[in-house]
Short mmCIF file of C-alpha atoms and ligand atoms in Angstrom, two decimals:
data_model
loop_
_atom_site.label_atom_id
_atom_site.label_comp_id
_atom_site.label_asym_id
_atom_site.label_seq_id
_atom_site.Cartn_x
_atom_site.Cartn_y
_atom_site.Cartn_z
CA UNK A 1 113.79 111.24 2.41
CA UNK A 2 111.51 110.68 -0.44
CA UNK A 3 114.50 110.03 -2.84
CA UNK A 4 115.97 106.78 -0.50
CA UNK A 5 112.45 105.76 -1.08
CA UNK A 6 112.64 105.64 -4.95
CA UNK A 7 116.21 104.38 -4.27
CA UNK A 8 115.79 101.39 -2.47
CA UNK A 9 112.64 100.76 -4.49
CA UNK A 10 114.62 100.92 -7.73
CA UNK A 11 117.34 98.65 -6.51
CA UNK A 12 114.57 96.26 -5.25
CA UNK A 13 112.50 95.96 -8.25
CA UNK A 14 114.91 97.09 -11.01
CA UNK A 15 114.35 99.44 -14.01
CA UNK A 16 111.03 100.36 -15.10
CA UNK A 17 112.23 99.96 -18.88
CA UNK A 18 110.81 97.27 -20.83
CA UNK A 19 113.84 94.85 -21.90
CA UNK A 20 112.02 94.65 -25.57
CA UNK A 21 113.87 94.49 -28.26
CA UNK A 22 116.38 92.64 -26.01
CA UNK A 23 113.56 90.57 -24.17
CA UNK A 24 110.11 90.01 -24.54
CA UNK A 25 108.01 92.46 -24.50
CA UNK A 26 104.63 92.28 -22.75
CA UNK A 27 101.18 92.28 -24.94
CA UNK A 28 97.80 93.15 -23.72
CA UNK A 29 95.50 90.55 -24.40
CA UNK A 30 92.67 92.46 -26.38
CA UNK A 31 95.56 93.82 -28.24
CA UNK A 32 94.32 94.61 -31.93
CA UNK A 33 97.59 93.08 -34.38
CA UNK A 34 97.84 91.66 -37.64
CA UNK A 35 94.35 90.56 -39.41
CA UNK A 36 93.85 86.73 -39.73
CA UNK A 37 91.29 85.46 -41.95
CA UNK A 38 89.90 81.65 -42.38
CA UNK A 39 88.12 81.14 -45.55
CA UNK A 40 86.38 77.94 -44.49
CA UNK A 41 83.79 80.09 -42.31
CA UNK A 42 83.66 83.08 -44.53
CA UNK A 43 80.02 83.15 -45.74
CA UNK A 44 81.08 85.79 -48.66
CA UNK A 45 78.84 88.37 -46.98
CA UNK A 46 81.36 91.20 -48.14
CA UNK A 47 80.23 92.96 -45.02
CA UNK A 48 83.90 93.51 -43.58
CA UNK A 49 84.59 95.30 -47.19
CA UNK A 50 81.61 97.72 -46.09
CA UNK A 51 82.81 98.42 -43.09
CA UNK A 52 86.51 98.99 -43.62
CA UNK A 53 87.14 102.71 -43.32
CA UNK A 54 90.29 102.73 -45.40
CA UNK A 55 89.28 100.38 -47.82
CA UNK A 56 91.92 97.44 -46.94
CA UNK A 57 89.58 94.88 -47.73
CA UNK A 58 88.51 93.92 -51.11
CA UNK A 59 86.83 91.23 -52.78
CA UNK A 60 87.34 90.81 -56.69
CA UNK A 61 85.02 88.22 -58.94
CA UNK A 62 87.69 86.26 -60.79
CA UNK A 63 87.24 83.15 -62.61
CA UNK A 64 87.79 80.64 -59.94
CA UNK A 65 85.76 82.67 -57.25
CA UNK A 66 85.40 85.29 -55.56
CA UNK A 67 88.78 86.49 -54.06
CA UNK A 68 89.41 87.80 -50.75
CA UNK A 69 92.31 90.81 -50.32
CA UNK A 70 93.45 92.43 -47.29
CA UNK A 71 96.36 95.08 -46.89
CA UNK A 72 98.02 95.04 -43.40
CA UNK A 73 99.82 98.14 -44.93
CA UNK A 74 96.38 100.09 -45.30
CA UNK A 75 94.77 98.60 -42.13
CA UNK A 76 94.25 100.94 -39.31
CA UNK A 77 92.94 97.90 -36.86
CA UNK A 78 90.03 99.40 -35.93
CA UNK A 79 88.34 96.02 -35.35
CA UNK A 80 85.18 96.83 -37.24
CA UNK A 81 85.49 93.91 -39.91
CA UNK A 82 85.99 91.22 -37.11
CA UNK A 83 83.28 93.03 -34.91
CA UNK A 84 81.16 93.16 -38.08
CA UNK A 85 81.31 89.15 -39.67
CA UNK A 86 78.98 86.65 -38.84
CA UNK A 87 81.34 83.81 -38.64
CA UNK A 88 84.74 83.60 -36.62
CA UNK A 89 86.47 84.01 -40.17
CA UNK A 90 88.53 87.64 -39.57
CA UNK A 91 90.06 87.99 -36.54
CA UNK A 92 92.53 90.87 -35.25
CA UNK A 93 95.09 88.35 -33.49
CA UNK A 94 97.65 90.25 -30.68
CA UNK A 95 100.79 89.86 -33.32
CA UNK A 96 102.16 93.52 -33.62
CA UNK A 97 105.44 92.07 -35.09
CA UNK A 98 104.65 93.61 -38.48
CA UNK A 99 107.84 96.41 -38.92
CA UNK A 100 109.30 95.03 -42.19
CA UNK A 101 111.87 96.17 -44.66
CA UNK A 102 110.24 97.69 -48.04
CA UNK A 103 110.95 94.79 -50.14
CA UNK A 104 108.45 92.65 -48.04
CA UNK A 105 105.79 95.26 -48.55
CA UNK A 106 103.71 93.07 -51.29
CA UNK A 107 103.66 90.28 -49.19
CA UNK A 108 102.00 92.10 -46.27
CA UNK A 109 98.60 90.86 -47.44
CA UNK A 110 96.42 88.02 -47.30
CA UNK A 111 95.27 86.52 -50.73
CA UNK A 112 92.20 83.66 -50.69
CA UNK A 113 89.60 82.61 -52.91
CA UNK A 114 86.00 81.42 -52.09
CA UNK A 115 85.65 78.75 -55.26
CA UNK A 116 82.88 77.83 -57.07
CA UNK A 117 81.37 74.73 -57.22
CA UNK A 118 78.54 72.98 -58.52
CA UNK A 119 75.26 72.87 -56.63
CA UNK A 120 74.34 69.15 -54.87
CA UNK A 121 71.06 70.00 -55.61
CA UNK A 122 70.21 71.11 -58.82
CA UNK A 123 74.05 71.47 -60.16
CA UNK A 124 73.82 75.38 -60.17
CA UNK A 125 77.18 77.07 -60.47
CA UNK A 126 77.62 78.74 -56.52
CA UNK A 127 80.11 79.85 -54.52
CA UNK A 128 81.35 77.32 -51.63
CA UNK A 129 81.15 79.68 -48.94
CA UNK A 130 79.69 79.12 -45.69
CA UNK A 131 76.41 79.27 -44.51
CA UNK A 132 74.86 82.41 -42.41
CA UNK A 133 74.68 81.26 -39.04
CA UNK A 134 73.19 84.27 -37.94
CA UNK A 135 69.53 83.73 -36.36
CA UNK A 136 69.56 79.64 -37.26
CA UNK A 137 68.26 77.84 -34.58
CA UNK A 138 69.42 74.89 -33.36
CA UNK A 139 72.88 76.39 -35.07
CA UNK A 140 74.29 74.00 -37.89
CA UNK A 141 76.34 71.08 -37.08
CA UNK A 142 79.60 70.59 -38.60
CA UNK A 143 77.67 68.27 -41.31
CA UNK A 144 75.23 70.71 -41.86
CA UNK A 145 78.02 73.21 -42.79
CA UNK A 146 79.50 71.46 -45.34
CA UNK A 147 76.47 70.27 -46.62
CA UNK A 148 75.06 73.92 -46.89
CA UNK A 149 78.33 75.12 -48.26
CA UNK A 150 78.18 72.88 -52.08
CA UNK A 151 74.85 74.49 -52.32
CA UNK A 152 73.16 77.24 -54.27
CA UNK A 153 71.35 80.00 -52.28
CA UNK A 154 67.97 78.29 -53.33
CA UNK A 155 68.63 74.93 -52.31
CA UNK A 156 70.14 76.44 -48.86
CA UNK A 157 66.55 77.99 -48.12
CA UNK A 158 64.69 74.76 -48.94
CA UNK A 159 67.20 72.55 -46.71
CA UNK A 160 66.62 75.46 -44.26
CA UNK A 161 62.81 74.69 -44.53
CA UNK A 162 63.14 71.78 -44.20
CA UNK A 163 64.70 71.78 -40.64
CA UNK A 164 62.00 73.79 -39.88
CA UNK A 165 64.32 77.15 -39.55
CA UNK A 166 62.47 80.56 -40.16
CA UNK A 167 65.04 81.85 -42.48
CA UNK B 1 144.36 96.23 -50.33
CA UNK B 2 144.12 94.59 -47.29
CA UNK B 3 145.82 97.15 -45.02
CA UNK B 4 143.12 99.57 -46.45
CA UNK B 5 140.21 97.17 -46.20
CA UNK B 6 141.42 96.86 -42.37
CA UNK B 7 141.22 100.37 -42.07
CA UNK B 8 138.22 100.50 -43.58
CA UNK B 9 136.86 98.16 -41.39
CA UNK B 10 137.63 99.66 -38.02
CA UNK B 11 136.86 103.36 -39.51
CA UNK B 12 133.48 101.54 -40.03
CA UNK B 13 133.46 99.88 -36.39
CA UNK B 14 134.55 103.31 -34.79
CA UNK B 15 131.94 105.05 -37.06
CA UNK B 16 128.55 103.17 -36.36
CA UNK B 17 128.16 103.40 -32.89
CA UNK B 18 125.41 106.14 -32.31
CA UNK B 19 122.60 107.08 -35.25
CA UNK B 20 121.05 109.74 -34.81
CA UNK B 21 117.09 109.80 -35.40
CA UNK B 22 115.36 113.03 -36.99
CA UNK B 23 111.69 113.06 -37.09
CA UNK B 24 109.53 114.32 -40.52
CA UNK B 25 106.12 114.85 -39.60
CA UNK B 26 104.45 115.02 -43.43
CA UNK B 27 100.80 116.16 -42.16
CA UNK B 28 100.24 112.89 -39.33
CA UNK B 29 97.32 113.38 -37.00
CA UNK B 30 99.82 113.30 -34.23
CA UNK B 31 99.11 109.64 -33.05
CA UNK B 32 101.96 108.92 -34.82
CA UNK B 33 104.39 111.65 -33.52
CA UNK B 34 103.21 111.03 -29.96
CA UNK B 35 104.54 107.44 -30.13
CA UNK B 36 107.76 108.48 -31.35
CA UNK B 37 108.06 110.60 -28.93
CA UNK B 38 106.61 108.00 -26.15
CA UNK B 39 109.37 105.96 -27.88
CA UNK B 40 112.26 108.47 -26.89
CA UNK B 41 111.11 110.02 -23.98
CA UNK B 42 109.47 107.66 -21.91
CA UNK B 43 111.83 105.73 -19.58
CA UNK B 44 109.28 102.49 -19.69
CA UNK B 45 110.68 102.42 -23.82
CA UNK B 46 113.94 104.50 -24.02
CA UNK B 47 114.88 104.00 -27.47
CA UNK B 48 118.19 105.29 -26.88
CA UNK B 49 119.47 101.79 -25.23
CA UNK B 50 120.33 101.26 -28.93
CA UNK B 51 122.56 103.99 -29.48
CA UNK B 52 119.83 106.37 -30.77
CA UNK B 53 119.27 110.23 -30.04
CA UNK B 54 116.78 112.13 -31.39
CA UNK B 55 118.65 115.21 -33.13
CA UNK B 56 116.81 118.45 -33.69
CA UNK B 57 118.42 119.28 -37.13
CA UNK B 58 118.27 116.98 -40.08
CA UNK B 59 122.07 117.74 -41.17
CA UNK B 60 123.06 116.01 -38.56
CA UNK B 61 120.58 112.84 -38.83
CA UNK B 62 121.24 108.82 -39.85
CA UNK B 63 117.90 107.43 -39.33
CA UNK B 64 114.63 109.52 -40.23
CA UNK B 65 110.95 109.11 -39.05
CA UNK B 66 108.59 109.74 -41.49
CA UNK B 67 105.11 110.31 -40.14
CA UNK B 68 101.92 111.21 -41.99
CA UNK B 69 100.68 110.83 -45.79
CA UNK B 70 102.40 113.58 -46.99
CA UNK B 71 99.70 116.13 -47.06
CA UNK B 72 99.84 118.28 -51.00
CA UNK B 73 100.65 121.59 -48.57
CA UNK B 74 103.67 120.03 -47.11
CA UNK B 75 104.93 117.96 -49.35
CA UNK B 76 107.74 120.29 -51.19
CA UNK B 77 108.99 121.05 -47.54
CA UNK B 78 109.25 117.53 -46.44
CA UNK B 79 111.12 117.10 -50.18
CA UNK B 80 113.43 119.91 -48.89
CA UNK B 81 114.29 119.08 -45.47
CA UNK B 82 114.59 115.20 -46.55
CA UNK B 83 117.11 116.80 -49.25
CA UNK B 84 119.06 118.44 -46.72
CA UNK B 85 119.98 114.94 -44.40
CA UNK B 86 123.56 113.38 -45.40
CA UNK B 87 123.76 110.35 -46.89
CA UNK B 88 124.17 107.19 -45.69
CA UNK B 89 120.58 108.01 -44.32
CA UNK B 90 117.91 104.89 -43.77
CA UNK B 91 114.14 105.52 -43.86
CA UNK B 92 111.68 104.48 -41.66
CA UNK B 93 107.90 104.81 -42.55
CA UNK B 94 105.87 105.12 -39.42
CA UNK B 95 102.36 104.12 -39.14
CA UNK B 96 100.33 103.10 -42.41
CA UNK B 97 99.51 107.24 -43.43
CA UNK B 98 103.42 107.18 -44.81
CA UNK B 99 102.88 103.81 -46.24
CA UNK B 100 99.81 103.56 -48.26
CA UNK B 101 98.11 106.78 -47.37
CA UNK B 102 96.14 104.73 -44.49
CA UNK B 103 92.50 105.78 -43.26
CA UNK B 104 93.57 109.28 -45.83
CA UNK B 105 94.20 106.82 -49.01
CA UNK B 106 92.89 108.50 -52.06
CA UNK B 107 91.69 111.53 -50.70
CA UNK B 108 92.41 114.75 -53.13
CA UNK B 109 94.80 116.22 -50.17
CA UNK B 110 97.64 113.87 -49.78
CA UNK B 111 100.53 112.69 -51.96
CA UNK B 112 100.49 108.93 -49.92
CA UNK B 113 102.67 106.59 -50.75
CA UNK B 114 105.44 108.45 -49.17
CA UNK B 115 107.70 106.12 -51.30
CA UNK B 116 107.16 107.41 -54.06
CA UNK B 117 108.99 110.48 -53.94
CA UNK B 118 111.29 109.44 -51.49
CA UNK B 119 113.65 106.28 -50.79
CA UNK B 120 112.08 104.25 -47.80
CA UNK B 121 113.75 101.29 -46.27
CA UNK B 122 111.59 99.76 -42.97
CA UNK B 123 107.58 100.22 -43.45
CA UNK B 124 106.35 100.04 -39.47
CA UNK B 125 102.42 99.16 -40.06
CA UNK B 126 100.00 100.45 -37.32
CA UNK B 127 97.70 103.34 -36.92
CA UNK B 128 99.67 104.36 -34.66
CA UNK B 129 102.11 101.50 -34.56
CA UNK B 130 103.09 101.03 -30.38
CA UNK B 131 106.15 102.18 -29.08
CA UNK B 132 107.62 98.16 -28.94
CA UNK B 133 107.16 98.14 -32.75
CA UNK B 134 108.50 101.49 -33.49
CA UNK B 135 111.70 100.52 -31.44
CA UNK B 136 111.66 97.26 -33.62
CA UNK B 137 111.41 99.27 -36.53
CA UNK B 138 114.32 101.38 -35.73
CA UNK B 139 116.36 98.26 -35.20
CA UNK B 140 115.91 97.04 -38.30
CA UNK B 141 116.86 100.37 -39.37
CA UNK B 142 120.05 100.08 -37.78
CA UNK B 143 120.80 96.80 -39.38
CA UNK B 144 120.57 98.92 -42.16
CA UNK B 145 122.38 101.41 -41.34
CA UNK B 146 125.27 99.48 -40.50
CA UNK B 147 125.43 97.85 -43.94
CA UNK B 148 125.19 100.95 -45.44
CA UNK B 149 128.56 102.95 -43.99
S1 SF4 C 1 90.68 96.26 -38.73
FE1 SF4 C 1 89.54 98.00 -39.61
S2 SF4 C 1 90.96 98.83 -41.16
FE2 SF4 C 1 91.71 96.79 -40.66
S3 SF4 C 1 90.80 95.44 -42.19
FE3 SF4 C 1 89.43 95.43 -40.40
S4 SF4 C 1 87.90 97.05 -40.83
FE4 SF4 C 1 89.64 97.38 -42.22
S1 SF4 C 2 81.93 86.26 -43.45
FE1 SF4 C 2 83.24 87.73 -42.41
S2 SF4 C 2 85.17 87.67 -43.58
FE2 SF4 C 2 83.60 86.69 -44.87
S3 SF4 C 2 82.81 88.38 -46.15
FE3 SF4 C 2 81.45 88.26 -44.36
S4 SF4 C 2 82.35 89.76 -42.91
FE4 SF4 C 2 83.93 89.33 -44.46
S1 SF4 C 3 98.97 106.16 -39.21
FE1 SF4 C 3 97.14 106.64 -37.99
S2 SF4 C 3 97.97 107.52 -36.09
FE2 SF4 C 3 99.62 107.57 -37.62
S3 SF4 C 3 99.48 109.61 -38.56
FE3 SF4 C 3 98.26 108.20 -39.83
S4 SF4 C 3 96.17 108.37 -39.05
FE4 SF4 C 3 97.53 109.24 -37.49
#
């Protein structure tokens, strides 16, 4: 009798095959997908290049600034670079949409540079990257951000002083 | 002309119903080959709603799997069996090892990229790629495919 029970449970609740490619198909939610990166809250740590097992990340000095590179078609989404930065700036989003014909294959990367600027304070050539929010307490506002970011690492650690931040 | 390029035509439409998937496994760690496999035999993906059927002999395949980075041992037999599959065949890379070598890039042991030595048309990224991407892989494929007879 066991087989009327699959029956009438099949007819009830339909196949158990996913409709994908012809429908949706269901993601997990702490499904690791395609890498995004947001230079505005990279702090140029290069820790992420450390930690990437099969060497899809790397950062080149060029002469605007330091350039970030990442390889979708080396990654093995192992999470460590996201688990690994300081800031929110790489992030394994849930997009798994990645199959693409060979012609596409040089645009499976991302491509950003961290510029260089001139220090605020004493005019230094620096790289605009973000500050290290890592042990800064009360954590920077917005203001203090982008007011850490034009500056050299020297002039950060006075301004950090100055708030009274052990840094 | 045109009662030839009619002919043509439905020899074509009678011709690309059903491709017929062979799987090369070029020295993968098996994550790979156990999604294609989840990918064919599991009911939950069932890749052959789209016409597909794994074939055990690569004379007889259309679409072919590649799997692994295409370790310096078995490269000359993957050369050879890849050899032996009729054209129009379409590639499909699956999982980064085939692509770029993956989490084996640069070692002394494998020949990665795959595409170097032989023609690849649809890179499927993932390590392993799931069983919803290798299916969309294998579409694309058979877009491909299509175009190709
Ligand atoms: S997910 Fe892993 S392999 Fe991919 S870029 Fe990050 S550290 Fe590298
Ligand atoms: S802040 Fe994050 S993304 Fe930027 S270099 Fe450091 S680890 Fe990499
Ligand atoms: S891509 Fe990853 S899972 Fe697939 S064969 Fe290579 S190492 Fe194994």
């Amino acid at each position: 009798m066991n087989f009327l029970r699959i029956f009438a449970r099949n007819l009830l609740r339909g196949p158990s095959t996913v409709p994908f490619p012809f429908g949706p198909a269901w993601t997990p939610a702490r499904m690791r997908g395609r890498v995004q990166f947001k230079l505005s809250s990279c702090t140029g740590c290069r820790a992420c290049e450390q930690v990437c097992a099969p060497g899809a990340i790397r950062f080149d000095k060029t002469p605007e600034g330091l350039r970030f590179m990442m390889w979708h078609n080396t990654c093995v989404f192992c999470g460590m670079c996201e688990f690994y930065c300081p800031t929110d700036a790489i992030h394994q989003s849930d997009d798994w949409h990645m199959a693409h014909a060979v012609g596409e294959k040089y645009g499976m990367a991302i491509r950003e540079v961290i510029p260089y600027t001139a220090c605020t304070g004493c005019g230094m050539k620096t790289l605009a990257s973000a500050p290290n929010p890592i042990g800064v307490v009360p954590p920077f506002t917005p203001e203090e951000v982008e007011q850490q970011r034009n500056q050299c690492p020297a002039c950060r650690k006075k301004a950090l002083a100055e708030r009274g931040t052990p840094s | 002309m045109t009662l030839l390029q009619t002919l043509t035509d439905s020899a074509r439409n009678l011709a690309v119903r059903s491709p017929w998937i062979y799987r090369i496994n070029a020295g993968s760690c098996n994550g790979c080959d156990v999604e294609c496999a989840t990918t064919a035999l599991i009911p939950r993906y069932d890749v052959e709603r789209l016409g597909c059927q794994y074939c055990g002999s690569p004379r007889h395949a259309d679409i072919v799997l590649i799997t692994g980075p295409l370790t310096a041992h078995i490269k000359d037999d993957v050369l050879r069996v890849f050899a032996e599959i009729p054209d129009p065949k379409v590639t499909v890379a699956v999982g980064v090892c085939p692509i770029s070598g993956g989490i084996f890039r640069e070692s002394y042991a494998v020949h990665a990229q795959v595409d170097q030595y032989l023609p690849v048309d649809v890179n499927v990224p993932g390590c392993p790629p799931r069983p919803q991407a290798i299916i969309e892989g294998v579409a694309q494929a058979i877009a491909i495919w299509r175009q190709r007879i």
